[in-house]
Short mmCIF file of C-alpha atoms and ligand atoms in Angstrom, two decimals:
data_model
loop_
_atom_site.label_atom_id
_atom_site.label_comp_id
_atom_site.label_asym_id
_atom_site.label_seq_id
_atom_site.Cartn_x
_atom_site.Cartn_y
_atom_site.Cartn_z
CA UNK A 211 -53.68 21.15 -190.25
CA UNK A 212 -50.68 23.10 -191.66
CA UNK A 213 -47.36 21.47 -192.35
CA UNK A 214 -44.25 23.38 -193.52
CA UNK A 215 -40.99 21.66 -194.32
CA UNK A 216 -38.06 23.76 -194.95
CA UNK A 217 -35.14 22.08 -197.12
CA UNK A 218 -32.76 21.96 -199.29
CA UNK A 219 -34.25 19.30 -201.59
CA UNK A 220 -37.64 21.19 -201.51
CA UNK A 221 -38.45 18.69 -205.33
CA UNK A 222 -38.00 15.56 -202.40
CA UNK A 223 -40.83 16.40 -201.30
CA UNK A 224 -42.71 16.43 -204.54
CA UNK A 225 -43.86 12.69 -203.28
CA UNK A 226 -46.60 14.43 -200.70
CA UNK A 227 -48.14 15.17 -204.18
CA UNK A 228 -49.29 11.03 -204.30
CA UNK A 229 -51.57 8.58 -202.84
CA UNK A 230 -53.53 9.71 -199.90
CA UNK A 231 -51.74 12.37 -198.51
CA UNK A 232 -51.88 13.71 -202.24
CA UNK A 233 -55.68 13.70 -201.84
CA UNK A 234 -55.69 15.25 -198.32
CA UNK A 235 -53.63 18.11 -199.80
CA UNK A 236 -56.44 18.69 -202.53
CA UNK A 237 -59.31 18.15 -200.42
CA UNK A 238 -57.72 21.18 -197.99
CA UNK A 239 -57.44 18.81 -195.24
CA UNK A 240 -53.76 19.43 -194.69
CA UNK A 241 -51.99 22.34 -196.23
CA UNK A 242 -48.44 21.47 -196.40
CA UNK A 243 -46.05 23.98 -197.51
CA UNK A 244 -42.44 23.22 -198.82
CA UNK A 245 -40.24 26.09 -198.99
CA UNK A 246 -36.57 25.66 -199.95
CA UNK A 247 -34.14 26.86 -196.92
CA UNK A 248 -31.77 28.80 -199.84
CA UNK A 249 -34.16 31.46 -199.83
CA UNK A 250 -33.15 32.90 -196.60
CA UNK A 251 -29.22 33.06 -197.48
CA UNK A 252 -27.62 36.08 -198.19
CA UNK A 253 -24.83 35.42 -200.15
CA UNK A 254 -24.25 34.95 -203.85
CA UNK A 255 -23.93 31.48 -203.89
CA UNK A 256 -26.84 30.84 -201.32
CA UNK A 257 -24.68 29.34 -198.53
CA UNK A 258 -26.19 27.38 -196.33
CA UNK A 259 -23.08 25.22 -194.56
CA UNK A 260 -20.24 26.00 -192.90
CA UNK A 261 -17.02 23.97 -191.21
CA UNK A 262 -17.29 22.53 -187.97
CA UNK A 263 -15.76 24.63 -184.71
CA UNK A 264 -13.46 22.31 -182.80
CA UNK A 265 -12.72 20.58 -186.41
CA UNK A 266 -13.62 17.34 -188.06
CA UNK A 267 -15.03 15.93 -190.98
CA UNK A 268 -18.13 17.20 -192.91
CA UNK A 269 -19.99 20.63 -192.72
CA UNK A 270 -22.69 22.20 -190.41
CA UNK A 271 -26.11 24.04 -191.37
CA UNK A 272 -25.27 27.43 -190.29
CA UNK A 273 -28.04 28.87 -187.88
CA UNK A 274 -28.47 32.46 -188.65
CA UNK A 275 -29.57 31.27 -192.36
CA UNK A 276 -31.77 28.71 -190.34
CA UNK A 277 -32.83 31.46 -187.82
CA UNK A 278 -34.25 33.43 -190.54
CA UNK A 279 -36.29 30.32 -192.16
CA UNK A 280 -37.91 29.45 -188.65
CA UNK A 281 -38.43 33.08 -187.89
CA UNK A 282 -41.06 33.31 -191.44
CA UNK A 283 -42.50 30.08 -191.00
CA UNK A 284 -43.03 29.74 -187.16
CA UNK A 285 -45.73 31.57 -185.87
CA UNK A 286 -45.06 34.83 -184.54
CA UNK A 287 -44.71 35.16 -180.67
CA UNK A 288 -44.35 31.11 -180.13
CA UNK A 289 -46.46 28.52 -179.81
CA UNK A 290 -45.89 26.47 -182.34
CA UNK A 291 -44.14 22.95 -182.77
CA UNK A 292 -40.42 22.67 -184.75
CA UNK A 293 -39.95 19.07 -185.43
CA UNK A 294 -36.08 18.29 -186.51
CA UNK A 295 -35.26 14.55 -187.95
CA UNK A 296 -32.12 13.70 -186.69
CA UNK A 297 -30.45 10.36 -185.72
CA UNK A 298 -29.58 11.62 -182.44
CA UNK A 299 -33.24 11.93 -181.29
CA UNK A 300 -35.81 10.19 -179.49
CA UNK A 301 -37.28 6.95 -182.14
CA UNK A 302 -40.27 8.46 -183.54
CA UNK A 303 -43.30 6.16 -182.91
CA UNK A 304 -47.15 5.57 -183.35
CA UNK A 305 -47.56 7.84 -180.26
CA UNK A 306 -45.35 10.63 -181.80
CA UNK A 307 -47.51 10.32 -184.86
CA UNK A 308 -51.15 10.48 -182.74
CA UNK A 309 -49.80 13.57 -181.38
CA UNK A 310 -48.56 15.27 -184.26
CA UNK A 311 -51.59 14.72 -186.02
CA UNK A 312 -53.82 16.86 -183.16
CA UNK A 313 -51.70 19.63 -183.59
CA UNK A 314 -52.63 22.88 -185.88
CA UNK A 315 -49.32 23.85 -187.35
CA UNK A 316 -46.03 21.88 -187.75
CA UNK A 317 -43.02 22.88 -188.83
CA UNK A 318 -40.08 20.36 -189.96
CA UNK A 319 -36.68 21.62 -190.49
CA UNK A 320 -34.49 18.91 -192.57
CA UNK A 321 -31.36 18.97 -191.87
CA UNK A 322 -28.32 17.68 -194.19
CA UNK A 323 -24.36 17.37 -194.18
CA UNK A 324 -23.49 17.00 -190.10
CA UNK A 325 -26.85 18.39 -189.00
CA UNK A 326 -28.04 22.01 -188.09
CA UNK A 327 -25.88 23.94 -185.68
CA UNK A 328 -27.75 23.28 -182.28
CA UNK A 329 -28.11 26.48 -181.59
CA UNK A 330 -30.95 26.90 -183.63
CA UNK A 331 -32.68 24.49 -181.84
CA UNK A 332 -31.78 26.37 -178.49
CA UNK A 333 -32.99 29.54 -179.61
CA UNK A 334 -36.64 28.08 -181.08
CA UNK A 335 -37.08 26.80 -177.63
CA UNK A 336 -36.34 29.99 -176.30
CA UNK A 337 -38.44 31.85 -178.65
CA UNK A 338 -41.22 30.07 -176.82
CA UNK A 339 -41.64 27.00 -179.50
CA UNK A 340 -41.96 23.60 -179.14
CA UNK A 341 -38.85 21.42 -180.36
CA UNK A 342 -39.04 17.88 -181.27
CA UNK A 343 -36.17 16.46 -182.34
CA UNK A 344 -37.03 13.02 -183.41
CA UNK A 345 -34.84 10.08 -185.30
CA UNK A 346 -37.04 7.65 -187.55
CA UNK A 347 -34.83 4.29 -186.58
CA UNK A 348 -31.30 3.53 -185.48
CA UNK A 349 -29.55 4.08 -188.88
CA UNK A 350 -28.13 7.67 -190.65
CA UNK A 351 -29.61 9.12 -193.86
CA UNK A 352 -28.21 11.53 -196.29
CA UNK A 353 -30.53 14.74 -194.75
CA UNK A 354 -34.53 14.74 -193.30
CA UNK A 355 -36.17 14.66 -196.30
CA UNK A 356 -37.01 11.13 -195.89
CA UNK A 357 -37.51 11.53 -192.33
CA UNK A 358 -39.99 14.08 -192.84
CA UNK A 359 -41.99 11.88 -195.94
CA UNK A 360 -42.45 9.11 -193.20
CA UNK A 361 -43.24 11.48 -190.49
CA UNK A 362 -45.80 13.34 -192.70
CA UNK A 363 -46.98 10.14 -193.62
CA UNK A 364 -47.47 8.62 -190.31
CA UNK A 365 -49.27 11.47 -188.62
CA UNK A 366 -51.15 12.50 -192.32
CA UNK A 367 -53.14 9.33 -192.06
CA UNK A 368 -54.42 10.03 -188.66
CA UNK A 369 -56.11 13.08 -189.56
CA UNK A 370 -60.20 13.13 -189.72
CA UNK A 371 -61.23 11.90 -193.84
CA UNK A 372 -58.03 11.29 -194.85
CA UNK A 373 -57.98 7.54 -194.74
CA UNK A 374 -61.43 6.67 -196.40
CA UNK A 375 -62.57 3.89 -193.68
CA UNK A 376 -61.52 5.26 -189.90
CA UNK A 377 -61.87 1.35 -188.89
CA UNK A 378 -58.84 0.27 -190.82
CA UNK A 379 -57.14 2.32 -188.50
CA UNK A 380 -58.46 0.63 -185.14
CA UNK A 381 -57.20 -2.75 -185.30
CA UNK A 382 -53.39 -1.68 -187.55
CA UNK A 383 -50.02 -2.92 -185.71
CA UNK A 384 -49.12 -0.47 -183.09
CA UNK A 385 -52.49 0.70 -182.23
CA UNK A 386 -54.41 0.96 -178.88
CA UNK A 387 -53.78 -3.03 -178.21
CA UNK A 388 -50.01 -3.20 -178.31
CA UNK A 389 -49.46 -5.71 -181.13
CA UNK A 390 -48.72 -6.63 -184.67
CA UNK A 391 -51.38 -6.81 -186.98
CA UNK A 392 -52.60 -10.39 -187.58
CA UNK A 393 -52.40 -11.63 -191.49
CA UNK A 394 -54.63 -10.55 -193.81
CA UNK A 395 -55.54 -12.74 -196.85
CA UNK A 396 -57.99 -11.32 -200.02
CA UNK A 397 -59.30 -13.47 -203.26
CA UNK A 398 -58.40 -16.01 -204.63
CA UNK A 399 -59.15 -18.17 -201.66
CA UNK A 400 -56.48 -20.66 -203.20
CA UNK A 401 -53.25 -19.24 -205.02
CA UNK A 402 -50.02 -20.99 -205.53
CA UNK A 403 -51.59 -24.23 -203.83
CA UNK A 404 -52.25 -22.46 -200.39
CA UNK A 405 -55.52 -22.25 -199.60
CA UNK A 406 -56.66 -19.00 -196.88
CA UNK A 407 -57.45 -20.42 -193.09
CA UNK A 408 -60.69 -21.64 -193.63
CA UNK A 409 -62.19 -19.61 -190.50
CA UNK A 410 -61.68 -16.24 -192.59
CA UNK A 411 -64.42 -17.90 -195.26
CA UNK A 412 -66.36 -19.21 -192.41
CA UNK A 413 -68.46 -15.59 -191.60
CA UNK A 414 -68.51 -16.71 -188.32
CA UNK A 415 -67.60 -13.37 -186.45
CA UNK A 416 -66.44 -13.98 -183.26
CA UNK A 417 -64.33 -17.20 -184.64
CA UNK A 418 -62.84 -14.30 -187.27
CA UNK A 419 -62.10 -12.25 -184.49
CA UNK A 420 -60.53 -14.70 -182.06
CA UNK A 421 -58.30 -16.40 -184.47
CA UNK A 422 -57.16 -12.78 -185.42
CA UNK A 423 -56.46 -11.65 -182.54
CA UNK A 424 -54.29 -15.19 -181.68
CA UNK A 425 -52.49 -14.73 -184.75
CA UNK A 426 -51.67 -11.37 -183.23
CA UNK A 427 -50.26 -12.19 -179.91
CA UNK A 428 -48.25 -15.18 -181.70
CA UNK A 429 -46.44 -12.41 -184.92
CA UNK A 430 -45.98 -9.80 -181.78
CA UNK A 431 -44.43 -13.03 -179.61
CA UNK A 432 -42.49 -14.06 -182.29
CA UNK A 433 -41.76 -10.50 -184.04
CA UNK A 434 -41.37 -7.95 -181.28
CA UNK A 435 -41.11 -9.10 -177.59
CA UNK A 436 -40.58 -5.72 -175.91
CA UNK A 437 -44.02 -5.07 -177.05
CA UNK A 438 -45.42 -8.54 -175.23
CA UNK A 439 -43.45 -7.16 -172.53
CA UNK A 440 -45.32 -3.87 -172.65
CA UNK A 441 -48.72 -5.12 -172.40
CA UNK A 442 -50.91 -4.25 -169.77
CA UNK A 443 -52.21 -7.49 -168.14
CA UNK A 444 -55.27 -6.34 -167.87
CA UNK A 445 -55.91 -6.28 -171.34
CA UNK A 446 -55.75 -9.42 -171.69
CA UNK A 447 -58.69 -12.06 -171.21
CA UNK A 448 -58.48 -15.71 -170.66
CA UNK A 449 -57.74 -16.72 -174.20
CA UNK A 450 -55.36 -14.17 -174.85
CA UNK A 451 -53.27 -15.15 -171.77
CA UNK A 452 -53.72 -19.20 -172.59
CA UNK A 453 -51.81 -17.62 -176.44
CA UNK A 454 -49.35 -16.37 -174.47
CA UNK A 455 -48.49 -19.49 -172.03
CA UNK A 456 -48.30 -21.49 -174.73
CA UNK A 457 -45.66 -19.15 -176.41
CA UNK A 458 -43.84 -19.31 -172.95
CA UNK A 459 -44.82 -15.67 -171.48
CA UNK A 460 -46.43 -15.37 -167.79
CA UNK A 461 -47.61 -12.79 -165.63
CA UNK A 462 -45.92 -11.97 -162.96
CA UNK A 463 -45.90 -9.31 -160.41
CA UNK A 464 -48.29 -7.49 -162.00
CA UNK A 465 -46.06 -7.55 -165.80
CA UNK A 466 -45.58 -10.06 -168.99
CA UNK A 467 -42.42 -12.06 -168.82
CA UNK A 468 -41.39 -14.75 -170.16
CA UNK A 469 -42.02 -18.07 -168.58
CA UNK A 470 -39.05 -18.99 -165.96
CA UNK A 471 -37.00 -22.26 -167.21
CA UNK A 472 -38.74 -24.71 -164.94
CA UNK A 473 -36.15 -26.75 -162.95
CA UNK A 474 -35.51 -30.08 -163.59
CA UNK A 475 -38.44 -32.49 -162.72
CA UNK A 476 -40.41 -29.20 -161.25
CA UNK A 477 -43.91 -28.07 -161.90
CA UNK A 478 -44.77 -26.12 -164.93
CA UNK A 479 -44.62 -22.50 -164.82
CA UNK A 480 -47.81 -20.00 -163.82
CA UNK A 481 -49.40 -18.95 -166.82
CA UNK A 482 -52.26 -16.72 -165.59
CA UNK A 483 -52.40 -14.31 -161.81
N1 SAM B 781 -23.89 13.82 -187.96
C1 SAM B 781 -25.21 13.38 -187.66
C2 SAM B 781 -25.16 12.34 -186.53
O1 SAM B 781 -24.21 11.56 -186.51
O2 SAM B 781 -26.08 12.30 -185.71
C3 SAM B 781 -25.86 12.74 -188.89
C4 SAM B 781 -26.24 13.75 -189.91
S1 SAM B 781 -27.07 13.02 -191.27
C5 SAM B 781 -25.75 12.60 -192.33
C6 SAM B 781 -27.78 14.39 -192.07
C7 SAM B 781 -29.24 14.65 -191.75
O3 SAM B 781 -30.01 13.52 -192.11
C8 SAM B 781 -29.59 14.87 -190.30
O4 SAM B 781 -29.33 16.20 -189.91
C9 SAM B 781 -31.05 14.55 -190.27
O5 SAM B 781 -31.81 15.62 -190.74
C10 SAM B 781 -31.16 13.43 -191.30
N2 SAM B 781 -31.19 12.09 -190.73
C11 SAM B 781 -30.25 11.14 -190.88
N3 SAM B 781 -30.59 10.01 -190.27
C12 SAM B 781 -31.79 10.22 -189.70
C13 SAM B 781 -32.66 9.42 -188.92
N4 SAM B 781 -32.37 8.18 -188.59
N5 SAM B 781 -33.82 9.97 -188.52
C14 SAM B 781 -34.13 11.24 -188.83
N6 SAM B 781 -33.35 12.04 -189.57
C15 SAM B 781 -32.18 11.54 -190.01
#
């Protein structure tokens, strides 16, 4: 796969040089390619910003020096994917990364000051490109850098021999089954007085496995309840529903909600369709 992030900051980047995605770099599995934006201005003092039309505070990435970045590092005639960190855009997720990791070539523009004038992003669309403009959580940052380090991250993972075991990547929080991982314990099996659940020493398989995946239905319960909400019903068997009752969440018509008040003196609530 072949990354390029244009930037200001191109030394912010100097990170992807660590850890795994380090490794993937020098093992050719991804060549990522950081180029700083300052090389396409024109003027003297390598302008890239200008003042906002229509006024206001702050300064704007000015598009032709932008145009001329995407125009070298795109590929020529379309087809290829412009990804663009910004607040404004849709919260980059666990799907976002799957995708981004089957593509061939992406390109991230990082934007700083007030953003990139939107033209650019108007014109890469036009040019025949795909535009993803993509915000990595409700909060504003100084420019995409960081964006694109979490991004790269997320999706640099995902790719074939990067991470050395593909099963640690089956059963991680936001996978295929909708939920949190469960907690994971290592040696000593006692530290600071607290001893690790007992069924984790146990080898018993199945017990492992059942008691891990109830530990994940209660941290998503407790943790994140527009995921519970989000689960398919049919994923879940009769144990994994029985979890769920007791944490006060019911199926009904056909979805995960949680469990009705009952009324004074009534019944108990359905816990399984
Ligand atoms: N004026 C913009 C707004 O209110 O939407 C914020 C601009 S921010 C100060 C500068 C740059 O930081 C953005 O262009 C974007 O590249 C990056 N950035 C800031 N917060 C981000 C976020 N949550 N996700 C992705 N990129 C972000």
């Amino acid at each position: 796969m072949r990354v390029d992030v244009v930037s200001i900051f191109p030394d912010y980047l100097a990170a992807l040089d660590l850890s795994l995605v380090g490794k993937a770099r020098q093992a050719g599995l991804l060549d990522l390619r950081v180029h700083d934006l300052r090389d396409w201005t024109a003027d003297r003092h390598r302008t890239v910003d200008d003042t906002p039309f229509g006024g206001g505070a702050g300064m704007v990435m000015r598009p032709d020096v932008w145009g001329r970045a995407l125009d070298d590092v795109l590929p020529a005639g379309g087809g290829g994917h412009l990804v663009v960190p910004t607040p404004s855009g849709d919260v980059f997720t666990q799907r976002h990364a799957e995708a981004l990791a089957a593509e061939e070539h992406v390109v991230i523009a990082c934007g700083r000051y007030e953003g990139i004038d939107a033209r650019v992003a108007e014109r890469t669309r036009a040019a025949g490109h795909r535009v993803s403009e993509l915000s990595i959580g409700d909060y504003v940052l100084n420019g995409g850098e960081v964006a694109a380090l979490v991004m790269i991250e997320a999706f640099g993972r995902l790719l074939p021999g990067v991470v050395g075991n593909p099963h640690s990547l089956v059963e991680e929080s936001h996978g295929a089954a909708g939920l949190l991982e469960y907690p994971v314990y290592t040696k000593p099996p006692e530290w600071a007085g607290l001893e690790v659940p007992e069924v984790l020493l146990s080898g018993h398989h199945a017990r492992i496995e059942r008691w891990r995946r109830d530990r994940a239905l209660e941290r998503t319960a407790a943790r994140r309840p527009d995921m519970v909400a989000a689960l398919d019903p049919a994923s879940l068997d009769k144990a994994d529903r029985a979890v769920l009752a007791g944490l006060g969440w019911e199926v009904r018509d056909g979805r995960l909600r949680p469990a009705a008040e009952p009324e004074p003196g009534s019944a108990p609530g359905r816990v399984a369709e």
